[in-house]
Structure formats: C-alpha cells, structure tokens
Amino acid sequence: MKLLTTSDYIADASREIARSKKRVIVMTLCISREDETATFIDGLQAAAKRGVDVRVAADTFTFSAFGGYFSPFKRLHRHSRAAKRLASTLRSSGAEFRWLGGNWRINPFAGVTHVKWTIVDDTVYSFGGINMYGRGIRHVDYMFKVEDKKLADLLAREHQKIVQTDRDPTDYSGFYKQLGYGNLLIDSGQKNGSMIYERAVELAEQSESILFVSQYCPTGRLAKVLHRKKAAVYYNQPKNTYRWTKLMLRYARLTSGIKTRYKKPTYLHGKFIIFTMQDGSKVALTGSHNFSYSGVRFGTREVELENEEKKIISQLEAFFTKSVS
C-alpha cells in the first residue's frame, strides 16, 4: 500500500485509467470537472468510449456543496449545472453514472454516501478522503493505492450493492472483511449505527495514547474518551473553514472541550486515528469517516481500513509530520 497526496493521487489514477482494460469504478461524495480534475474526468470518458466498463456514483450532496446547503436554488448554481452536464457527458460516452440520494432530503447532511474509492482494473485507491472536485484537490488529504485483485473485486461488488439499495438504505447492511493487511469496514448508512465509529471508541478505550486527525472536532462518546485520555487532536480552526462548518466546529469545540492543535491555514480534510496500545503496538483507522457523531446520527455510509501494519502506519505518521503538525 502506498499513500498518495491529492495531486499525486489524481496523476497516478489518471495514468491507470488511460491504460485500463476492463473496469473503472468511482464512488465519491462530490464531483466536478475543473482544472484539477479534468485529466481524471476526461480519462473516464475516453475509457468508456473504448469499451471499458466505467461506473461512477456521486452523492447529490454535490449540489449542496456547490449551491448552498439549504438553498432551494442549489441545483441551479453554475457549478451544479456543470456537474449535471458532466453526468450527461459520461452517460453519452457509454459510462454508467448514478446520483446517490435525491430530492427527498430535507436535511442535506442525512443519508449521505461519504465513501471514496476508485477501482481501475485490479488497482484500488481508497481509505482516504479525497473528493473529486477542484477545492477538494486543494485540501490537505490523501488516498492509499492498493494493488489487490481480491480487494478490487470486493469493492466492485459493494459498489453495486450501494447503488442498487440507494433508495432504501435499510436494504444495505454494511460490510466487514478481514484482509491480509487489515480489516475492511463499510458502514451501512443506517441512522445511529456505525461499526467504524464503535470500533474507534473501543480502540480508544483500550489505548495508552491517541493521535486524532480529521476535518471536524470529534463528538459523542469518542470525544469523551479522547478528552479523558488527553489525546493529541488535530482538526480545522473555525476561522479557516466555510460558514456552516465554522458554526459546527465552534459548537463541537464548546461541547466536547477539545481544542485543536492544527495551526496551518490550508483546509485539513484527511482523517485517521493512530492508537498506541498498552503493549506499545499501534493500530490505525484510516478512511472517509470524520469521527463526528452527527454523521452516525444522520446515517452516513463510510469506508475504513483498520490495520496494524508498520509500513502503513509509518506512512500516516510521515503524512502527519509533513502536512499536519
């Protein structure tokens, strides 16, 4: 497994897509064709035209992010219109494009598919938080590259299940699988249920020390454990975020009592926790989960890797040293 920062991820995945032969499968929260993502998006179109099985799924949260979370006109925003044109262009090229979620949402933060992965033939990019639009590429973030046919097949199958059960999330029960280098966890998206969050709480309770990195301040039971154990916590300063996020972060900071150690101005979007256990061993959770209980309460689908591999954890630590601390 190799950790790739945002620009390296886009460049590497674009090269793989350009020479793909059988499948390209993408799931993302937000999607847009901008300067930062053009090579990737154009590669999807070209792959579909030459007969590769291209399947893309993005959440309708895209329109909330671009046009305003509660605006009745969010789908009319120019970036939202561009996203809809992108979907039509990919479909006309022979790709499958599915919007997850829909107009039925009153709360734009409820029932969101927050999973991020790109599968190119037998190569997987996942276990990070990168969203496929310009601002997302400029964030402090990463993805892991894994060359593993078994994992690629597993995620391709779960991708299809998520797409097929999108209108009724209760039909998807989530997924757990032991891999040779860790455990794969996919949250079902059912309200008040997250095996990823519960595992984070369990590991936190058992640990000696904790390094926590996320875009958001931790909340819920996990926050209580982190506060009690005096964890090293890094999340965005409210002043460096967007309007809605400012309010959320200030409230979470107030209620949890956890201050952030993150001082850099660039928006932090990567999310992982490294737990140092009583015997000195380390366990890491890395993926799309923000470890804020609001996502659990609202029912958010997430993907995570739990692992004890030194080669993986050392890459997270190096990313932390270079980009976060």
Coordinates of C-alpha atoms in Angstrom, one line a residue:
M1 CA 0.0 0.0 0.0
K2 CA 1.2 3.4 -0.9
L3 CA -0.1 6.8 0.5
L4 CA -0.7 9.4 -2.2
T5 CA -1.4 13.0 -1.5
T6 CA -4.1 14.8 -3.5
S7 CA -2.2 15.8 -6.7
D8 CA -0.2 12.5 -6.8
Y9 CA -3.5 10.6 -6.4
I10 CA -5.1 12.4 -9.4
A11 CA -2.0 12.0 -11.6
D12 CA -1.5 8.3 -10.7
A13 CA -5.1 7.3 -11.1
S14 CA -5.4 9.2 -14.4
R15 CA -2.4 7.2 -15.8
E16 CA -4.0 4.0 -14.7
I17 CA -7.4 5.0 -16.2
A18 CA -5.7 5.8 -19.5
R19 CA -4.4 2.2 -19.8
S20 CA -7.4 0.5 -18.2
K21 CA -8.7 -2.6 -20.0
K22 CA -11.7 -4.0 -18.1
R23 CA -13.2 -1.6 -15.4
V24 CA -13.1 1.8 -13.8
I25 CA -15.4 2.2 -10.8
V26 CA -15.6 5.5 -8.9
M27 CA -17.5 6.5 -5.8
T28 CA -17.2 10.0 -4.4
L29 CA -19.2 12.5 -2.4
C30 CA -18.7 15.4 -4.8
I31 CA -17.7 15.5 -8.4
S32 CA -16.9 18.3 -10.9
R33 CA -14.8 18.8 -14.0
E34 CA -12.3 21.5 -13.1
D35 CA -8.7 22.2 -13.9
E36 CA -7.6 19.9 -11.1
T37 CA -9.8 17.0 -12.1
A38 CA -10.0 17.4 -15.9
T39 CA -7.5 14.7 -16.8
F40 CA -9.2 12.2 -14.5
I41 CA -12.7 13.0 -15.8
D42 CA -11.6 13.1 -19.4
G43 CA -9.9 9.7 -18.9
L44 CA -13.2 8.2 -17.7
Q45 CA -14.9 9.4 -20.8
A46 CA -12.2 8.0 -23.1
A47 CA -12.2 4.7 -21.3
A48 CA -16.0 4.3 -21.7
K49 CA -15.7 5.1 -25.4
R50 CA -13.2 2.4 -26.0
G51 CA -15.4 -0.2 -24.3
V52 CA -14.1 -0.3 -20.7
D53 CA -16.8 -0.8 -18.0
V54 CA -17.0 2.6 -16.4
R55 CA -19.3 3.2 -13.4
V56 CA -19.4 6.4 -11.5
A57 CA -21.5 7.2 -8.4
A58 CA -21.6 10.6 -6.7
D59 CA -23.9 11.9 -4.0
T60 CA -26.4 14.7 -4.6
F61 CA -24.6 16.4 -1.7
T62 CA -22.6 17.8 -4.6
F63 CA -25.3 20.3 -5.2
S64 CA -25.4 21.3 -1.6
A65 CA -21.7 21.8 -1.5
F66 CA -21.8 23.9 -4.7
G67 CA -25.1 25.8 -4.4
G68 CA -25.7 26.2 -0.7
Y69 CA -26.8 23.5 1.8
F70 CA -30.4 24.8 2.3
S71 CA -30.8 26.9 -0.8
P72 CA -33.9 25.9 -2.9
F73 CA -31.9 27.0 -5.9
K74 CA -28.7 25.0 -5.3
R75 CA -29.2 22.8 -8.4
L76 CA -29.3 26.0 -10.5
H77 CA -25.8 27.2 -9.3
R78 CA -23.3 27.2 -12.2
H79 CA -21.1 24.5 -10.6
S80 CA -24.2 22.4 -10.0
R81 CA -25.3 22.8 -13.6
A82 CA -21.8 21.8 -14.7
A83 CA -21.9 18.7 -12.5
K84 CA -25.2 17.7 -14.2
R85 CA -23.7 18.2 -17.6
L86 CA -20.7 16.1 -16.6
A87 CA -23.1 13.2 -15.7
S88 CA -24.8 13.5 -19.1
T89 CA -21.5 13.6 -20.9
L90 CA -20.2 10.5 -19.2
R91 CA -23.5 8.7 -19.9
S92 CA -23.4 9.7 -23.6
S93 CA -19.9 8.2 -23.7
G94 CA -21.2 4.8 -22.6
A95 CA -20.4 5.1 -18.8
E96 CA -22.9 4.4 -16.1
F97 CA -23.4 7.5 -13.9
R98 CA -25.6 7.4 -10.8
W99 CA -26.6 10.2 -8.4
L100 CA -27.0 8.8 -4.9
G101 CA -29.5 10.3 -2.6
G102 CA -32.2 12.5 -4.1
N103 CA -34.7 15.3 -3.8
W104 CA -36.5 13.7 -0.8
R105 CA -33.8 15.0 1.6
I106 CA -34.9 17.8 3.9
N107 CA -31.7 17.6 5.8
P108 CA -28.8 17.7 3.3
F109 CA -26.5 16.0 5.8
A110 CA -28.7 13.0 6.3
G111 CA -28.4 9.7 4.3
V112 CA -25.1 10.8 2.6
T113 CA -22.8 8.3 0.9
H114 CA -19.5 9.6 2.0
V115 CA -17.5 6.7 0.6
K116 CA -14.4 7.4 -1.6
W117 CA -12.8 4.9 -3.9
T118 CA -11.6 4.5 -7.4
I119 CA -11.1 1.0 -8.8
V120 CA -9.0 0.6 -12.0
D121 CA -8.9 -3.0 -13.2
D122 CA -7.3 -4.6 -10.2
T123 CA -5.9 -1.5 -8.5
V124 CA -7.8 0.3 -5.7
Y125 CA -7.5 3.9 -4.5
S126 CA -9.3 4.3 -1.2
F127 CA -9.0 4.6 2.6
G128 CA -8.6 8.4 2.4
G129 CA -10.9 11.4 2.0
I130 CA -10.3 13.0 -1.4
N131 CA -13.3 14.4 -3.2
M132 CA -13.3 14.7 -7.0
Y133 CA -13.6 18.5 -7.4
G134 CA -11.2 21.4 -7.5
R135 CA -11.5 22.6 -3.9
G136 CA -11.3 19.0 -2.7
I137 CA -8.0 18.5 -4.5
R138 CA -6.5 21.6 -2.8
H139 CA -7.2 20.3 0.7
V140 CA -4.7 18.5 2.9
D141 CA -5.7 14.9 2.1
Y142 CA -4.6 11.6 0.8
M143 CA -5.6 8.2 -0.6
F144 CA -4.0 4.8 -0.4
K145 CA -3.1 2.9 -3.6
V146 CA -3.5 -0.9 -3.2
E147 CA -2.8 -3.4 -6.0
D148 CA -5.0 -6.2 -4.9
K149 CA -7.5 -8.0 -7.2
K150 CA -9.3 -9.5 -4.3
L151 CA -9.9 -6.1 -2.7
A152 CA -10.9 -4.6 -6.1
D153 CA -13.5 -7.4 -6.7
L154 CA -14.9 -6.9 -3.2
L155 CA -15.3 -3.2 -3.5
A156 CA -16.7 -3.5 -7.0
R157 CA -19.4 -5.8 -5.6
E158 CA -20.1 -3.5 -2.7
H159 CA -20.2 -0.5 -5.0
Q160 CA -23.0 -2.2 -7.0
K161 CA -24.9 -3.1 -3.8
I162 CA -24.8 0.5 -2.6
V163 CA -26.0 1.8 -5.9
Q164 CA -28.8 -0.7 -6.0
T165 CA -30.0 -0.1 -2.5
D166 CA -29.7 3.7 -2.5
R167 CA -33.4 4.4 -2.4
D168 CA -33.9 2.2 0.6
P169 CA -30.7 2.2 2.7
T170 CA -32.2 -0.4 5.1
D171 CA -31.5 -2.9 2.3
Y172 CA -27.8 -2.5 2.7
S173 CA -26.3 -3.9 5.9
G174 CA -22.7 -2.7 5.5
F175 CA -19.7 -4.9 5.1
Y176 CA -16.8 -6.3 7.1
K177 CA -13.9 -8.4 5.8
Q178 CA -10.5 -9.4 7.2
L179 CA -7.8 -8.8 4.6
G180 CA -4.1 -9.8 4.7
Y181 CA -3.1 -6.3 5.7
G182 CA -6.1 -5.2 7.9
N183 CA -9.8 -5.2 8.2
L184 CA -12.2 -3.6 5.7
L185 CA -15.2 -1.8 7.2
I186 CA -18.1 -0.3 5.3
D187 CA -20.9 1.4 7.2
S188 CA -24.4 0.7 6.2
G189 CA -25.6 4.3 6.3
Q190 CA -28.4 3.4 8.7
K191 CA -29.2 6.0 11.3
N192 CA -27.5 5.7 14.7
G193 CA -25.4 2.8 13.5
S194 CA -21.7 2.9 12.6
M195 CA -19.3 -0.1 13.1
I196 CA -16.5 2.3 12.3
Y197 CA -17.3 4.7 15.0
E198 CA -17.9 2.0 17.5
R199 CA -14.6 0.4 16.7
A200 CA -12.9 3.8 17.2
V201 CA -14.5 4.1 20.6
E202 CA -13.4 0.5 21.5
L203 CA -9.8 1.1 20.4
A204 CA -9.7 4.4 22.2
E205 CA -10.8 2.9 25.5
Q206 CA -8.0 0.2 25.2
S207 CA -5.2 2.6 24.1
E208 CA -2.4 4.2 26.0
S209 CA -2.2 7.3 23.8
I210 CA -4.0 8.6 20.7
L211 CA -3.3 10.7 17.6
F212 CA -6.5 12.0 16.1
V213 CA -6.7 13.8 12.7
S214 CA -9.9 14.9 11.0
Q215 CA -11.5 17.9 9.3
Y216 CA -14.0 18.1 12.2
C217 CA -13.8 18.1 16.0
P218 CA -14.7 14.7 17.5
T219 CA -18.1 14.4 19.2
G220 CA -20.1 11.9 21.0
R221 CA -18.7 9.0 23.2
L222 CA -15.4 9.1 21.2
A223 CA -14.8 12.7 22.2
K224 CA -15.3 11.9 25.8
V225 CA -12.6 9.2 25.7
L226 CA -10.2 11.4 23.8
H227 CA -10.7 14.2 26.3
R228 CA -10.2 11.9 29.2
K229 CA -7.0 10.4 27.7
K230 CA -5.6 13.8 26.7
A231 CA -5.3 12.7 23.0
A232 CA -3.4 14.8 20.5
V233 CA -6.2 16.1 18.4
Y234 CA -5.9 18.0 15.1
Y235 CA -8.9 19.5 13.3
N236 CA -9.5 22.7 11.4
Q237 CA -9.6 26.0 13.2
P238 CA -13.1 27.5 12.7
K239 CA -11.6 30.7 11.2
N240 CA -10.1 28.7 8.3
T241 CA -13.4 27.0 7.3
Y242 CA -16.6 27.8 5.5
R243 CA -19.7 29.4 7.1
W244 CA -21.7 26.3 8.1
T245 CA -18.5 24.4 9.2
K246 CA -17.5 27.4 11.3
L247 CA -20.7 27.1 13.4
M248 CA -20.4 23.4 13.6
L249 CA -16.8 23.4 14.8
R250 CA -17.4 26.1 17.3
Y251 CA -20.3 24.2 18.8
A252 CA -18.4 20.9 18.8
R253 CA -15.4 22.5 20.4
L254 CA -17.5 24.1 23.1
T255 CA -19.5 20.9 24.0
S256 CA -16.6 18.5 23.8
G257 CA -14.0 20.7 25.5
I258 CA -11.4 19.5 22.9
K259 CA -9.1 22.2 21.4
T260 CA -7.3 21.6 18.1
R261 CA -3.5 21.6 17.7
Y262 CA -3.8 22.2 13.9
K263 CA -2.5 25.7 13.1
K264 CA -1.9 25.6 9.4
P265 CA -4.2 27.8 7.1
T266 CA -4.8 25.1 4.5
Y267 CA -8.1 23.2 5.0
L268 CA -7.4 19.8 6.6
H269 CA -9.6 17.0 5.1
G270 CA -7.6 13.8 5.7
K271 CA -8.9 11.6 8.6
F272 CA -7.2 8.9 10.6
I273 CA -6.6 7.8 14.1
I274 CA -3.5 6.1 15.4
F275 CA -3.9 4.3 18.7
T276 CA -0.8 3.3 20.7
M277 CA -1.8 0.3 22.8
Q278 CA -0.7 -0.7 26.3
D279 CA 2.0 -3.0 24.9
G280 CA 3.4 -0.3 22.6
S281 CA 1.9 -1.7 19.4
K282 CA -0.1 0.6 17.1
V283 CA -3.4 0.3 15.4
A284 CA -4.7 2.8 12.8
L285 CA -8.1 3.6 11.4
T286 CA -7.9 5.4 8.0
G287 CA -10.6 6.2 5.5
S288 CA -13.6 8.5 5.0
H289 CA -15.1 8.7 8.5
N290 CA -14.8 12.1 10.2
F291 CA -15.4 10.5 13.7
S292 CA -18.1 13.1 14.4
Y293 CA -21.2 11.6 15.9
S294 CA -23.5 13.7 13.7
G295 CA -22.6 11.5 10.7
V296 CA -23.6 8.5 12.8
R297 CA -26.9 10.0 13.9
F298 CA -27.8 11.1 10.4
G299 CA -26.9 7.8 8.7
T300 CA -23.7 8.2 6.6
R301 CA -22.1 5.5 4.5
E302 CA -18.3 5.3 5.1
V303 CA -15.4 3.1 4.3
E304 CA -12.4 2.5 6.6
L305 CA -9.3 0.3 6.9
E306 CA -8.2 -0.9 10.4
N307 CA -4.7 -2.2 10.4
E308 CA -1.6 -2.8 12.5
E309 CA 0.9 -2.9 9.6
K310 CA 4.0 -0.8 10.4
K311 CA 4.5 0.1 6.7
I312 CA 1.0 1.6 6.5
I313 CA 1.1 3.4 9.9
S314 CA 4.5 4.9 9.2
Q315 CA 3.2 6.5 6.0
L316 CA 0.3 8.0 8.0
E317 CA 2.8 9.3 10.5
A318 CA 5.0 10.8 7.8
F319 CA 2.0 12.5 6.3
F320 CA 1.1 13.9 9.7
T321 CA 4.6 15.2 10.2
K322 CA 4.8 16.8 6.8
S323 CA 1.3 18.1 6.3
V324 CA -0.5 18.4 9.6
S325 CA 1.8 19.0 12.6

